[in-house]
Amino acid sequence: MSTEKLLTFPDAAAMTLSIRAKALLFHDARSVSLLQDIERVAQSEATVLVVGETGTGKELVARHIHKCSGRSGPFLAVNCGAFSETLIDAELFGHEVGAFTGAGQARAGWFEAANGGTLFLDEIGDLPLALQVKLLRVLQERQVVRLGSRRPIPLDVRLVAATNVDLRRAVEAQHFRADLYYRLSVAALELPPLRGRRGDILPLARHFMSVYAGKLAFGSSREKGVTLSPEAESALLAYAWPGNIRELENVIHYALIVCKDGVVRASDFRFSPLVPLVAGLAPGEPVVAPPADTRPSGPYDALAQALQALLEQRPAGIFQTVESLLVRRAYAQCRDNQVQAAKLLGVTRNTLRTLLKRHGLLRDNQGDDDPRAGTHGPARDPVGSAATAATH
């Protein structure tokens, strides 16, 4: 029998504009197993590497590790991609007076500030190679030397690192040090994407509904609460969730704003039109998570899966439809600017003009000197309708 545990930020109510996943729930059998691994790892002093897509809740995992570790010091979170290469050294390891221009006073780095507690380094794959060497030394020697100093400072810090990239491939490409990778991955935890733990989707959706229902007025239905219709539940389960928990929260928030009579229906959801349904299923059909080795790990993998589903259905005019959708989307993204659209697609402007004509976005006699040619041509389908494309 599955259990259910919810992790949230202590100040979640003040994180309205945050881009992070603000809740992590362990209801799905795969999630329950992961929670057990997390809590076992937390009891050790091993460095932890949390691997997962953006929006899956990596920081919440790190916070739970800290909570279960019994450490009395603080939990501090740092995004390695948020600092410039010239500042990240001083930010992580601290600096002395005069260490660089503008260093008017000594300052402790994040490692010192987290002494006795846990330091969470998010997006560790963005750390410059020179800093990777220094980080490895800190982990091995358990001491830090401030920029501009020669005096080592002892440390008692538990490090939890996280990444949304494949560090093994980064090592092969010589973008990440192999020795640091092996040092970080002593205890590696893989956080599955939301589409890989589908048993968590509906409980998470109901959690976000309860969070936002109290902030929005629903008239007489407010006291009764807001419910999900059966077709809404099916739609949530059939969607692939490329943005993971963060996207689910946004979809639920919008649905609560537009829903009527306290009932959220499938038509209230605002999904991305370019994201395929899981395994090509229609809402309402049984949903089975794909095997781990075929689960998409990025935009191109998701696109490949969508194309595979289309090819299996053998629709008429598939090449023209896919080509039309790509051209229309790129042209609209660049506000009908031929030069920018050609750059976006990586083709010459002449090639782009041929494509625009082929799909009815440009008149044959439209001038080459107009970079926004096509604006006055035949009306375009704003969503790149497959039906329209198939007629060309």
Coordinates of C-alpha atoms in Angstrom, one line a residue:
M1 CA 0.0 0.0 0.0
S2 CA 1.5 3.3 -1.0
T3 CA 2.0 6.2 1.4
E4 CA 2.0 9.9 0.7
K5 CA 4.4 12.6 1.9
L6 CA 4.4 16.2 0.8
L7 CA 7.5 18.5 0.8
T8 CA 7.1 22.2 0.4
F9 CA 9.3 25.3 1.0
P10 CA 8.9 26.9 4.5
D11 CA 8.1 30.2 2.8
A12 CA 6.1 28.8 -0.1
A13 CA 3.4 31.5 0.2
A14 CA 6.1 34.2 -0.5
M15 CA 7.4 32.5 -3.6
T16 CA 4.7 33.5 -6.1
L17 CA 7.2 34.5 -8.8
S18 CA 9.6 31.6 -8.2
I19 CA 10.6 29.4 -11.1
R20 CA 11.3 26.5 -8.8
A21 CA 9.0 23.5 -8.1
K22 CA 7.3 24.5 -4.9
A23 CA 5.9 21.1 -3.9
L24 CA 7.1 17.5 -4.1
L25 CA 4.8 14.6 -3.3
F26 CA 5.6 11.0 -2.8
H27 CA 2.5 9.0 -3.7
D28 CA 3.5 7.0 -6.8
A29 CA 5.2 3.7 -6.0
R30 CA 8.4 4.9 -7.8
S31 CA 8.3 8.1 -5.7
V32 CA 7.8 6.2 -2.4
S33 CA 10.9 4.1 -3.3
L34 CA 12.9 7.3 -4.0
L35 CA 11.8 8.8 -0.7
Q36 CA 13.2 5.7 1.1
D37 CA 16.5 6.2 -0.7
I38 CA 16.6 9.9 0.2
E39 CA 16.1 9.3 3.9
R40 CA 18.7 6.5 4.0
V41 CA 21.2 8.7 2.2
A42 CA 20.4 11.6 4.6
Q43 CA 21.7 9.6 7.6
S44 CA 25.2 9.4 6.1
E45 CA 27.7 12.1 5.6
A46 CA 28.2 11.3 2.0
T47 CA 28.1 14.0 -0.7
V48 CA 24.9 13.7 -2.7
L49 CA 24.3 14.4 -6.4
V50 CA 20.6 14.9 -7.3
V51 CA 19.9 14.5 -11.0
G52 CA 16.7 15.6 -12.6
E53 CA 15.0 17.8 -15.1
T54 CA 14.2 21.4 -14.4
G55 CA 11.1 21.8 -12.3
T56 CA 11.2 18.3 -10.7
G57 CA 11.9 19.5 -7.1
K58 CA 15.7 19.0 -6.7
E59 CA 16.0 21.7 -4.0
L60 CA 13.1 20.2 -2.0
V61 CA 15.0 16.9 -2.0
A62 CA 18.1 18.6 -0.8
R63 CA 16.1 20.4 2.0
H64 CA 14.7 17.0 3.1
I65 CA 18.2 15.5 3.2
H66 CA 19.3 18.3 5.5
K67 CA 16.2 18.0 7.7
C68 CA 16.7 14.2 8.1
S69 CA 20.4 14.5 8.6
G70 CA 20.1 16.0 12.1
R71 CA 22.6 18.8 11.3
S72 CA 22.2 21.8 13.5
G73 CA 23.7 24.3 11.1
P74 CA 21.8 26.2 8.3
F75 CA 20.6 25.0 4.9
L76 CA 21.9 27.3 2.2
A77 CA 21.1 27.1 -1.5
V78 CA 23.3 28.5 -4.3
N79 CA 22.7 28.5 -8.0
C80 CA 26.1 28.1 -9.7
G81 CA 24.7 29.5 -13.0
A82 CA 23.6 32.8 -11.3
F83 CA 27.2 34.2 -10.9
S84 CA 29.7 35.4 -13.4
E85 CA 33.0 33.6 -13.6
T86 CA 34.8 36.6 -12.0
L87 CA 32.6 36.5 -8.9
I88 CA 31.8 32.9 -8.2
D89 CA 35.2 32.1 -6.7
A90 CA 34.7 34.8 -4.1
E91 CA 31.1 34.0 -3.5
L92 CA 31.7 30.3 -2.8
F93 CA 35.0 30.5 -1.0
G94 CA 35.1 34.0 0.4
H95 CA 37.8 36.7 0.0
E96 CA 40.0 39.0 2.1
V97 CA 40.4 42.8 1.9
G98 CA 42.1 43.8 -1.3
A99 CA 41.8 40.4 -3.0
F100 CA 40.4 42.1 -6.0
T101 CA 39.2 45.6 -7.1
G102 CA 36.3 46.6 -4.9
A103 CA 37.0 44.2 -2.1
G104 CA 37.0 46.8 0.7
Q105 CA 36.3 44.3 3.5
A106 CA 36.8 40.6 4.1
R107 CA 33.8 38.4 3.5
A108 CA 33.0 34.7 4.2
G109 CA 31.9 32.6 1.3
W110 CA 28.9 30.3 1.1
F111 CA 30.9 27.3 2.4
E112 CA 31.9 29.1 5.6
A113 CA 28.3 30.4 6.0
A114 CA 27.0 26.9 5.8
N115 CA 29.4 25.5 8.4
G116 CA 27.7 22.9 10.6
G117 CA 24.9 22.6 8.0
T118 CA 24.2 21.8 4.4
L119 CA 25.2 23.6 1.2
F120 CA 23.1 23.0 -1.8
L121 CA 24.9 23.8 -5.1
D122 CA 22.3 23.8 -7.9
E123 CA 23.3 23.6 -11.6
I124 CA 26.7 22.2 -10.6
G125 CA 27.3 21.5 -14.3
D126 CA 27.6 25.3 -14.9
L127 CA 30.6 25.6 -12.6
P128 CA 33.7 26.7 -14.6
L129 CA 36.6 24.2 -14.9
A130 CA 39.0 26.3 -12.8
L131 CA 36.4 26.4 -9.9
Q132 CA 35.8 22.6 -10.3
V133 CA 39.5 22.0 -9.3
K134 CA 39.1 24.2 -6.2
L135 CA 35.8 22.6 -5.2
L136 CA 37.3 19.1 -5.4
R137 CA 40.1 20.3 -3.1
V138 CA 37.6 21.6 -0.6
L139 CA 35.7 18.3 -0.6
Q140 CA 38.9 16.3 -0.1
E141 CA 40.6 18.4 2.5
R142 CA 37.4 19.7 4.3
Q143 CA 38.8 23.2 4.5
V144 CA 38.6 26.3 2.4
V145 CA 41.1 29.1 1.6
R146 CA 39.6 32.5 1.0
L147 CA 40.6 34.5 -2.2
G148 CA 43.7 36.6 -1.3
S149 CA 44.5 34.4 1.8
R150 CA 46.8 31.5 2.5
R151 CA 45.2 30.5 5.8
P152 CA 42.9 27.4 5.6
I153 CA 39.6 27.4 7.4
P154 CA 38.3 24.1 8.7
L155 CA 34.8 23.1 7.4
D156 CA 32.0 20.9 8.6
V157 CA 29.7 21.1 5.6
R158 CA 27.4 18.5 4.0
L159 CA 27.4 19.1 0.2
V160 CA 24.4 18.3 -1.9
A161 CA 24.8 19.1 -5.6
A162 CA 22.2 19.1 -8.4
T163 CA 22.1 19.2 -12.1
N164 CA 19.7 18.9 -15.0
V165 CA 22.3 17.8 -17.5
D166 CA 24.0 14.4 -18.0
L167 CA 27.4 14.9 -16.3
R168 CA 28.8 11.7 -17.8
R169 CA 28.4 13.3 -21.2
A170 CA 29.8 16.5 -19.9
V171 CA 32.9 14.6 -18.7
E172 CA 33.2 12.9 -22.1
A173 CA 33.0 16.4 -23.8
Q174 CA 35.7 17.6 -21.3
H175 CA 33.3 20.2 -19.8
F176 CA 33.3 18.6 -16.4
R177 CA 36.1 17.0 -14.5
A178 CA 35.9 13.2 -14.1
D179 CA 37.4 13.2 -10.6
L180 CA 34.9 15.8 -9.4
Y181 CA 32.0 13.8 -10.9
Y182 CA 33.0 10.6 -9.1
R183 CA 33.5 12.6 -5.9
L184 CA 30.1 14.2 -6.1
S185 CA 28.2 11.0 -7.1
V186 CA 29.1 9.0 -4.0
A187 CA 25.4 8.9 -3.4
A188 CA 23.5 9.7 -6.6
L189 CA 19.8 10.2 -6.6
E190 CA 17.8 10.3 -9.8
L191 CA 14.6 12.4 -9.5
P192 CA 12.2 11.1 -12.2
P193 CA 10.3 13.6 -14.4
L194 CA 6.6 14.0 -13.6
R195 CA 5.6 11.9 -16.6
G196 CA 7.6 9.0 -15.1
R197 CA 5.7 9.1 -11.8
R198 CA 2.2 9.5 -12.9
G199 CA 0.7 8.5 -9.6
D200 CA 1.9 11.8 -8.2
I201 CA 0.1 14.0 -10.8
L202 CA -3.5 14.1 -9.4
P203 CA -2.4 14.4 -5.7
L204 CA -0.1 17.3 -6.7
A205 CA -2.9 18.9 -8.7
R206 CA -5.2 18.7 -5.8
H207 CA -2.5 20.2 -3.5
F208 CA -2.1 23.2 -5.9
M209 CA -5.9 23.5 -6.1
S210 CA -6.1 23.8 -2.3
V211 CA -3.2 26.4 -2.3
Y212 CA -4.8 28.7 -4.9
A213 CA -8.4 28.1 -4.1
G214 CA -8.0 30.1 -0.9
K215 CA -6.5 33.0 -2.8
L216 CA -9.2 33.2 -5.5
A217 CA -12.9 34.0 -5.2
F218 CA -15.3 31.4 -6.5
G219 CA -18.6 32.9 -5.3
S220 CA -20.9 30.4 -3.6
S221 CA -18.7 27.5 -4.6
R222 CA -15.8 28.7 -2.4
E223 CA -17.0 27.1 0.7
K224 CA -17.6 23.8 -1.2
G225 CA -14.1 23.8 -2.6
V226 CA -13.1 23.2 -6.2
T227 CA -13.2 19.7 -7.8
L228 CA -11.6 18.1 -10.9
S229 CA -14.0 16.6 -13.4
P230 CA -13.3 13.0 -14.6
E231 CA -12.3 14.3 -18.1
A232 CA -10.0 16.9 -16.4
E233 CA -8.2 14.1 -14.5
S234 CA -7.8 12.1 -17.7
A235 CA -6.3 15.2 -19.5
L236 CA -3.8 15.7 -16.7
L237 CA -2.7 12.1 -16.8
A238 CA -2.4 12.1 -20.6
Y239 CA -0.2 15.2 -20.8
A240 CA 3.6 14.7 -21.0
W241 CA 4.6 17.6 -18.6
P242 CA 7.8 18.8 -20.1
G243 CA 7.9 21.6 -17.4
N244 CA 7.3 19.0 -14.7
I245 CA 5.8 20.1 -11.3
R246 CA 6.4 23.8 -12.0
E247 CA 4.3 23.5 -15.2
L248 CA 1.6 21.6 -13.4
E249 CA 1.3 24.3 -10.8
N250 CA 0.9 27.0 -13.5
V251 CA -1.7 24.9 -15.4
I252 CA -3.7 24.4 -12.2
H253 CA -3.5 28.1 -11.3
Y254 CA -4.8 29.2 -14.6
A255 CA -7.6 26.6 -14.6
L256 CA -8.8 27.8 -11.3
I257 CA -9.0 31.4 -12.6
V258 CA -11.1 30.4 -15.7
C259 CA -13.2 27.5 -14.3
K260 CA -16.9 27.9 -13.7
D261 CA -19.2 26.6 -10.9
G262 CA -16.3 25.3 -8.8
V263 CA -15.5 22.5 -11.3
V264 CA -12.3 22.3 -13.3
R265 CA -12.8 20.8 -16.7
A266 CA -10.4 19.7 -19.4
S267 CA -11.2 22.8 -21.5
D268 CA -9.9 25.0 -18.6
F269 CA -6.3 23.7 -19.0
R270 CA -3.8 25.6 -21.1
F271 CA -1.4 23.0 -22.4
S272 CA 1.5 23.6 -24.8
P273 CA 0.1 22.7 -28.3
L274 CA 3.5 21.3 -29.3
V275 CA 3.8 18.8 -26.5
P276 CA 2.7 15.2 -27.4
L277 CA 0.4 13.1 -25.2
V278 CA 2.1 10.4 -23.3
A279 CA 2.7 7.4 -25.7
G280 CA 0.4 9.1 -28.2
L281 CA -2.7 8.3 -26.1
A282 CA -5.9 10.3 -26.1
P283 CA -7.3 11.7 -22.9
G284 CA -9.3 9.0 -21.1
E285 CA -7.2 6.0 -22.3
P286 CA -5.1 4.0 -19.9
V287 CA -1.7 5.7 -19.4
V288 CA 1.4 3.7 -18.9
A289 CA 4.7 5.4 -18.3
P290 CA 7.3 4.6 -21.0
P291 CA 10.4 2.5 -20.0
A292 CA 13.2 4.4 -18.4
D293 CA 15.5 4.1 -21.4
T294 CA 12.9 5.6 -23.7
R295 CA 11.6 8.4 -21.5
P296 CA 12.4 11.7 -23.2
S297 CA 15.2 13.7 -21.4
G298 CA 15.1 16.9 -23.5
P299 CA 13.3 18.8 -26.2
Y300 CA 14.8 16.8 -29.1
D301 CA 14.1 13.5 -27.4
A302 CA 10.4 14.5 -26.8
L303 CA 10.2 15.6 -30.4
A304 CA 11.6 12.2 -31.6
Q305 CA 9.0 10.4 -29.4
A306 CA 6.2 12.6 -30.9
L307 CA 7.4 11.9 -34.5
Q308 CA 7.5 8.2 -33.7
A309 CA 3.9 8.2 -32.5
L310 CA 2.9 10.1 -35.7
L311 CA 4.7 7.6 -38.0
E312 CA 3.0 4.7 -36.3
Q313 CA -0.4 6.3 -37.1
R314 CA 0.7 6.7 -40.8
P315 CA -1.2 10.0 -41.4
A316 CA -1.5 11.3 -44.9
G317 CA 0.9 14.2 -45.8
I318 CA 3.0 13.9 -42.7
F319 CA 6.1 15.5 -44.2
Q320 CA 4.2 18.5 -45.5
T321 CA 2.4 18.8 -42.2
V322 CA 5.5 18.7 -40.0
E323 CA 7.4 21.0 -42.3
S324 CA 4.6 23.5 -42.4
L325 CA 4.3 23.4 -38.6
L326 CA 8.0 24.2 -38.1
V327 CA 8.1 27.0 -40.7
R328 CA 4.9 28.6 -39.4
R329 CA 6.0 28.5 -35.8
A330 CA 9.5 29.9 -36.6
Y331 CA 8.0 32.7 -38.7
A332 CA 5.5 33.6 -36.0
Q333 CA 8.2 33.5 -33.3
C334 CA 10.2 36.1 -35.3
R335 CA 7.1 38.3 -35.9
D336 CA 7.1 37.6 -39.7
N337 CA 10.7 38.8 -40.1
Q338 CA 12.4 36.7 -42.8
V339 CA 16.0 37.5 -41.8
Q340 CA 15.4 36.5 -38.2
A341 CA 13.4 33.4 -39.1
A342 CA 16.1 32.2 -41.4
K343 CA 18.7 32.6 -38.7
L344 CA 16.4 30.8 -36.2
L345 CA 16.0 27.8 -38.6
G346 CA 19.7 27.8 -39.7
V347 CA 18.8 28.2 -43.4
T348 CA 19.5 30.9 -46.0
R349 CA 16.9 33.6 -46.7
N350 CA 16.3 32.2 -50.2
T351 CA 15.5 28.8 -48.7
L352 CA 13.2 30.3 -46.2
R353 CA 11.3 32.3 -48.9
T354 CA 10.8 29.0 -50.9
L355 CA 9.4 27.4 -47.7
L356 CA 7.1 30.4 -47.0
K357 CA 5.8 30.3 -50.6
R358 CA 5.2 26.6 -50.4
H359 CA 3.1 26.9 -47.3
G360 CA 1.1 29.9 -48.4
L361 CA 2.8 32.5 -46.2
L362 CA 4.3 34.6 -49.0
R363 CA 3.0 35.8 -52.3
D364 CA 5.2 35.0 -55.4
N365 CA 5.4 38.7 -56.3
Q366 CA 6.3 39.9 -52.8
G367 CA 9.5 42.0 -52.8
D368 CA 12.8 40.6 -51.7
D369 CA 13.7 44.0 -50.1
D370 CA 11.0 43.7 -47.5
P371 CA 12.4 41.9 -44.4
R372 CA 8.9 41.4 -43.1
A373 CA 7.5 40.0 -46.4
G374 CA 4.5 37.8 -45.8
T375 CA 2.7 40.2 -43.5
H376 CA 0.4 41.2 -46.3
G377 CA 0.1 37.7 -47.8
P378 CA -2.5 35.1 -47.3
A379 CA -3.8 34.8 -43.7
R380 CA -1.8 32.4 -41.6
D381 CA -3.2 29.9 -39.2
P382 CA -1.9 31.3 -35.9
V383 CA -1.3 27.8 -34.4
G384 CA 0.0 26.2 -37.6
S385 CA -3.0 23.9 -38.1
A386 CA -2.0 20.5 -39.4
A387 CA -5.2 20.4 -41.4
T388 CA -4.3 23.6 -43.2
A389 CA -0.8 22.4 -43.9
A390 CA -2.0 19.1 -45.3
T391 CA -3.9 20.9 -48.1
H392 CA -0.7 22.5 -49.6

